[in-house]
């Protein structure tokens, strides 16, 4: 509705002034620049993350990792074997310094391991008709046999000529006889051919006790030369003949463990030839 000119002039002349409408305009607040934030870190300032892509190490690395583990286990086992062998040698050498015992008329074969390398002596007569040879054996380049160390001795009459006659005293070591290996042929007792001391088999053949005694002889050049010239059997030195190489095995296995561990580290650290590197995109990009 529009006011008439008269009312407008009356209002201007002294009437009420016209009302004024109030308007306010709110301007939108400008967003704060992220750069002004105190904890702002630019993406370009972040260090790149290098990652591998392509084929990774496969079963070959796993196989290589088994080598140092196995070598360490074997080296530790050899440490225990060294302690066991050292104690065994000390126990056997203690038996060697003891005075010899008289060999009893009857011996329990199951008790022999408890008296291994024990010095004993026995008195009696040699049965030349029941002698057996084990061999052939080599001693200082000469072929011979266990029992009679002479390659010319073959027949019982020759053995009787070389072996002592009458009552004799034999001193030796009570021993567990060695076992045959895969290269040793089987004994042929029907032909009196023996290649290893099967004590039970030999005892049954001649009707004696299955006891193995190794005659000993203190090495003396003149006596051994005389025995060798006459074909008389030469006894073994009274020493413990067990080998103790476990310290070498320990060094070998632990050295292999260290060497393969270094190789494993170098292989695991170095990427394969077909592996490339790329920069991983930041998750906050």
PDB file of N, CA, C and O in Angstrom, residues 66-82 245-261:
ATOM      1  N   UNK A  66      68.854 -73.182   8.354  1.00  0.00           N
ATOM      2  CA  UNK A  66      68.962 -74.442   9.093  1.00  0.00           C
ATOM      3  C   UNK A  66      70.416 -74.867   9.309  1.00  0.00           C
ATOM      4  O   UNK A  66      70.714 -75.601  10.259  1.00  0.00           O
ATOM      5  N   UNK A  67      71.316 -74.399   8.456  1.00  0.00           N
ATOM      6  CA  UNK A  67      72.715 -74.829   8.560  1.00  0.00           C
ATOM      7  C   UNK A  67      73.367 -74.340   9.849  1.00  0.00           C
ATOM      8  O   UNK A  67      73.943 -75.140  10.592  1.00  0.00           O
ATOM      9  N   UNK A  68      73.321 -73.034  10.194  1.00  0.00           N
ATOM     10  CA  UNK A  68      73.955 -72.626  11.460  1.00  0.00           C
ATOM     11  C   UNK A  68      73.276 -73.209  12.686  1.00  0.00           C
ATOM     12  O   UNK A  68      73.937 -73.495  13.685  1.00  0.00           O
ATOM     13  N   UNK A  69      71.964 -73.409  12.607  1.00  0.00           N
ATOM     14  CA  UNK A  69      71.267 -74.008  13.748  1.00  0.00           C
ATOM     15  C   UNK A  69      71.733 -75.448  13.962  1.00  0.00           C
ATOM     16  O   UNK A  69      72.021 -75.873  15.087  1.00  0.00           O
ATOM     17  N   UNK A  70      71.818 -76.197  12.862  1.00  0.00           N
ATOM     18  CA  UNK A  70      72.277 -77.583  12.963  1.00  0.00           C
ATOM     19  C   UNK A  70      73.733 -77.656  13.411  1.00  0.00           C
ATOM     20  O   UNK A  70      74.106 -78.505  14.242  1.00  0.00           O
ATOM     21  N   UNK A  71      74.577 -76.771  12.868  1.00  0.00           N
ATOM     22  CA  UNK A  71      75.990 -76.768  13.258  1.00  0.00           C
ATOM     23  C   UNK A  71      76.158 -76.432  14.732  1.00  0.00           C
ATOM     24  O   UNK A  71      76.991 -77.022  15.424  1.00  0.00           O
ATOM     25  N   UNK A  72      75.360 -75.502  15.232  1.00  0.00           N
ATOM     26  CA  UNK A  72      75.447 -75.150  16.658  1.00  0.00           C
ATOM     27  C   UNK A  72      75.010 -76.320  17.534  1.00  0.00           C
ATOM     28  O   UNK A  72      75.621 -76.608  18.571  1.00  0.00           O
ATOM     29  N   UNK A  73      73.956 -77.022  17.110  1.00  0.00           N
ATOM     30  CA  UNK A  73      73.493 -78.172  17.885  1.00  0.00           C
ATOM     31  C   UNK A  73      74.548 -79.280  17.904  1.00  0.00           C
ATOM     32  O   UNK A  73      74.805 -79.894  18.948  1.00  0.00           O
ATOM     33  N   UNK A  74      75.181 -79.530  16.758  1.00  0.00           N
ATOM     34  CA  UNK A  74      76.218 -80.563  16.711  1.00  0.00           C
ATOM     35  C   UNK A  74      77.448 -80.158  17.524  1.00  0.00           C
ATOM     36  O   UNK A  74      78.081 -81.003  18.168  1.00  0.00           O
ATOM     37  N   UNK A  75      77.799 -78.881  17.494  1.00  0.00           N
ATOM     38  CA  UNK A  75      78.921 -78.428  18.308  1.00  0.00           C
ATOM     39  C   UNK A  75      78.651 -78.584  19.790  1.00  0.00           C
ATOM     40  O   UNK A  75      79.531 -78.995  20.561  1.00  0.00           O
ATOM     41  N   UNK A  76      77.427 -78.269  20.205  1.00  0.00           N
ATOM     42  CA  UNK A  76      77.062 -78.443  21.613  1.00  0.00           C
ATOM     43  C   UNK A  76      77.060 -79.909  22.008  1.00  0.00           C
ATOM     44  O   UNK A  76      77.483 -80.272  23.115  1.00  0.00           O
ATOM     45  N   UNK A  77      76.607 -80.762  21.097  1.00  0.00           N
ATOM     46  CA  UNK A  77      76.644 -82.204  21.372  1.00  0.00           C
ATOM     47  C   UNK A  77      78.085 -82.694  21.511  1.00  0.00           C
ATOM     48  O   UNK A  77      78.375 -83.531  22.374  1.00  0.00           O
ATOM     49  N   UNK A  78      78.998 -82.168  20.697  1.00  0.00           N
ATOM     50  CA  UNK A  78      80.395 -82.558  20.800  1.00  0.00           C
ATOM     51  C   UNK A  78      81.029 -82.072  22.105  1.00  0.00           C
ATOM     52  O   UNK A  78      81.957 -82.705  22.618  1.00  0.00           O
ATOM     53  N   UNK A  79      80.548 -80.956  22.643  1.00  0.00           N
ATOM     54  CA  UNK A  79      81.038 -80.511  23.953  1.00  0.00           C
ATOM     55  C   UNK A  79      80.700 -81.547  25.027  1.00  0.00           C
ATOM     56  O   UNK A  79      81.530 -81.885  25.880  1.00  0.00           O
ATOM     57  N   UNK A  80      79.481 -82.064  24.955  1.00  0.00           N
ATOM     58  CA  UNK A  80      79.094 -83.100  25.912  1.00  0.00           C
ATOM     59  C   UNK A  80      79.888 -84.380  25.682  1.00  0.00           C
ATOM     60  O   UNK A  80      80.269 -85.057  26.644  1.00  0.00           O
ATOM     61  N   UNK A  81      80.137 -84.722  24.405  1.00  0.00           N
ATOM     62  CA  UNK A  81      80.929 -85.906  24.103  1.00  0.00           C
ATOM     63  C   UNK A  81      82.369 -85.748  24.594  1.00  0.00           C
ATOM     64  O   UNK A  81      82.992 -86.718  25.046  1.00  0.00           O
ATOM     65  N   UNK A  82      82.904 -84.548  24.498  1.00  0.00           N
ATOM     66  CA  UNK A  82      84.260 -84.308  24.984  1.00  0.00           C
ATOM     67  C   UNK A  82      84.347 -84.542  26.483  1.00  0.00           C
ATOM     68  O   UNK A  82      85.309 -85.166  26.964  1.00  0.00           O
ATOM     69  N   UNK A 245      89.083 -86.930  19.589  1.00  0.00           N
ATOM     70  CA  UNK A 245      89.108 -85.851  18.595  1.00  0.00           C
ATOM     71  C   UNK A 245      87.940 -84.895  18.747  1.00  0.00           C
ATOM     72  O   UNK A 245      87.652 -84.124  17.814  1.00  0.00           O
ATOM     73  N   UNK A 246      87.262 -84.931  19.872  1.00  0.00           N
ATOM     74  CA  UNK A 246      86.052 -84.120  20.010  1.00  0.00           C
ATOM     75  C   UNK A 246      86.355 -82.623  20.037  1.00  0.00           C
ATOM     76  O   UNK A 246      85.512 -81.822  19.620  1.00  0.00           O
ATOM     77  N   UNK A 247      87.527 -82.231  20.522  1.00  0.00           N
ATOM     78  CA  UNK A 247      87.875 -80.808  20.517  1.00  0.00           C
ATOM     79  C   UNK A 247      87.960 -80.277  19.082  1.00  0.00           C
ATOM     80  O   UNK A 247      87.535 -79.151  18.801  1.00  0.00           O
ATOM     81  N   UNK A 248      88.493 -81.085  18.162  1.00  0.00           N
ATOM     82  CA  UNK A 248      88.541 -80.675  16.762  1.00  0.00           C
ATOM     83  C   UNK A 248      87.140 -80.572  16.167  1.00  0.00           C
ATOM     84  O   UNK A 248      86.847 -79.666  15.389  1.00  0.00           O
ATOM     85  N   UNK A 249      86.280 -81.516  16.547  1.00  0.00           N
ATOM     86  CA  UNK A 249      84.904 -81.461  16.049  1.00  0.00           C
ATOM     87  C   UNK A 249      84.181 -80.227  16.579  1.00  0.00           C
ATOM     88  O   UNK A 249      83.375 -79.604  15.861  1.00  0.00           O
ATOM     89  N   UNK A 250      84.442 -79.866  17.822  1.00  0.00           N
ATOM     90  CA  UNK A 250      83.813 -78.674  18.396  1.00  0.00           C
ATOM     91  C   UNK A 250      84.227 -77.434  17.608  1.00  0.00           C
ATOM     92  O   UNK A 250      83.387 -76.593  17.253  1.00  0.00           O
ATOM     93  N   UNK A 251      85.531 -77.304  17.350  1.00  0.00           N
ATOM     94  CA  UNK A 251      86.016 -76.157  16.579  1.00  0.00           C
ATOM     95  C   UNK A 251      85.402 -76.137  15.178  1.00  0.00           C
ATOM     96  O   UNK A 251      85.008 -75.078  14.670  1.00  0.00           O
ATOM     97  N   UNK A 252      85.307 -77.306  14.545  1.00  0.00           N
ATOM     98  CA  UNK A 252      84.770 -77.376  13.184  1.00  0.00           C
ATOM     99  C   UNK A 252      83.309 -76.962  13.139  1.00  0.00           C
ATOM    100  O   UNK A 252      82.904 -76.125  12.308  1.00  0.00           O
ATOM    101  N   UNK A 253      82.483 -77.505  14.027  1.00  0.00           N
ATOM    102  CA  UNK A 253      81.053 -77.223  13.985  1.00  0.00           C
ATOM    103  C   UNK A 253      80.749 -75.782  14.375  1.00  0.00           C
ATOM    104  O   UNK A 253      79.909 -75.128  13.740  1.00  0.00           O
ATOM    105  N   UNK A 254      81.421 -75.265  15.394  1.00  0.00           N
ATOM    106  CA  UNK A 254      81.161 -73.878  15.796  1.00  0.00           C
ATOM    107  C   UNK A 254      81.683 -72.892  14.752  1.00  0.00           C
ATOM    108  O   UNK A 254      81.079 -71.835  14.535  1.00  0.00           O
ATOM    109  N   UNK A 255      82.791 -73.212  14.097  1.00  0.00           N
ATOM    110  CA  UNK A 255      83.278 -72.354  13.013  1.00  0.00           C
ATOM    111  C   UNK A 255      82.287 -72.343  11.856  1.00  0.00           C
ATOM    112  O   UNK A 255      82.018 -71.287  11.264  1.00  0.00           O
ATOM    113  N   UNK A 256      81.745 -73.499  11.531  1.00  0.00           N
ATOM    114  CA  UNK A 256      80.731 -73.566  10.475  1.00  0.00           C
ATOM    115  C   UNK A 256      79.497 -72.776  10.867  1.00  0.00           C
ATOM    116  O   UNK A 256      78.879 -72.107  10.020  1.00  0.00           O
ATOM    117  N   UNK A 257      79.119 -72.831  12.132  1.00  0.00           N
ATOM    118  CA  UNK A 257      77.957 -72.075  12.607  1.00  0.00           C
ATOM    119  C   UNK A 257      78.173 -70.576  12.435  1.00  0.00           C
ATOM    120  O   UNK A 257      77.291 -69.852  11.960  1.00  0.00           O
ATOM    121  N   UNK A 258      79.359 -70.083  12.815  1.00  0.00           N
ATOM    122  CA  UNK A 258      79.644 -68.649  12.696  1.00  0.00           C
ATOM    123  C   UNK A 258      79.685 -68.224  11.232  1.00  0.00           C
ATOM    124  O   UNK A 258      79.111 -67.191  10.850  1.00  0.00           O
ATOM    125  N   UNK A 259      80.354 -69.020  10.402  1.00  0.00           N
ATOM    126  CA  UNK A 259      80.481 -68.665   8.990  1.00  0.00           C
ATOM    127  C   UNK A 259      79.123 -68.627   8.289  1.00  0.00           C
ATOM    128  O   UNK A 259      78.818 -67.689   7.549  1.00  0.00           O
ATOM    129  N   UNK A 260      78.300 -69.632   8.513  1.00  0.00           N
ATOM    130  CA  UNK A 260      76.992 -69.660   7.864  1.00  0.00           C
ATOM    131  C   UNK A 260      76.039 -68.617   8.445  1.00  0.00           C
ATOM    132  O   UNK A 260      75.141 -68.147   7.740  1.00  0.00           O
ATOM    133  N   UNK A 261      76.220 -68.235   9.696  1.00  0.00           N
ATOM    134  CA  UNK A 261      75.409 -67.158  10.270  1.00  0.00           C
ATOM    135  C   UNK A 261      75.716 -65.837   9.583  1.00  0.00           C
ATOM    136  O   UNK A 261      74.811 -65.040   9.287  1.00  0.00           O
TER     137      UNK A 261
END
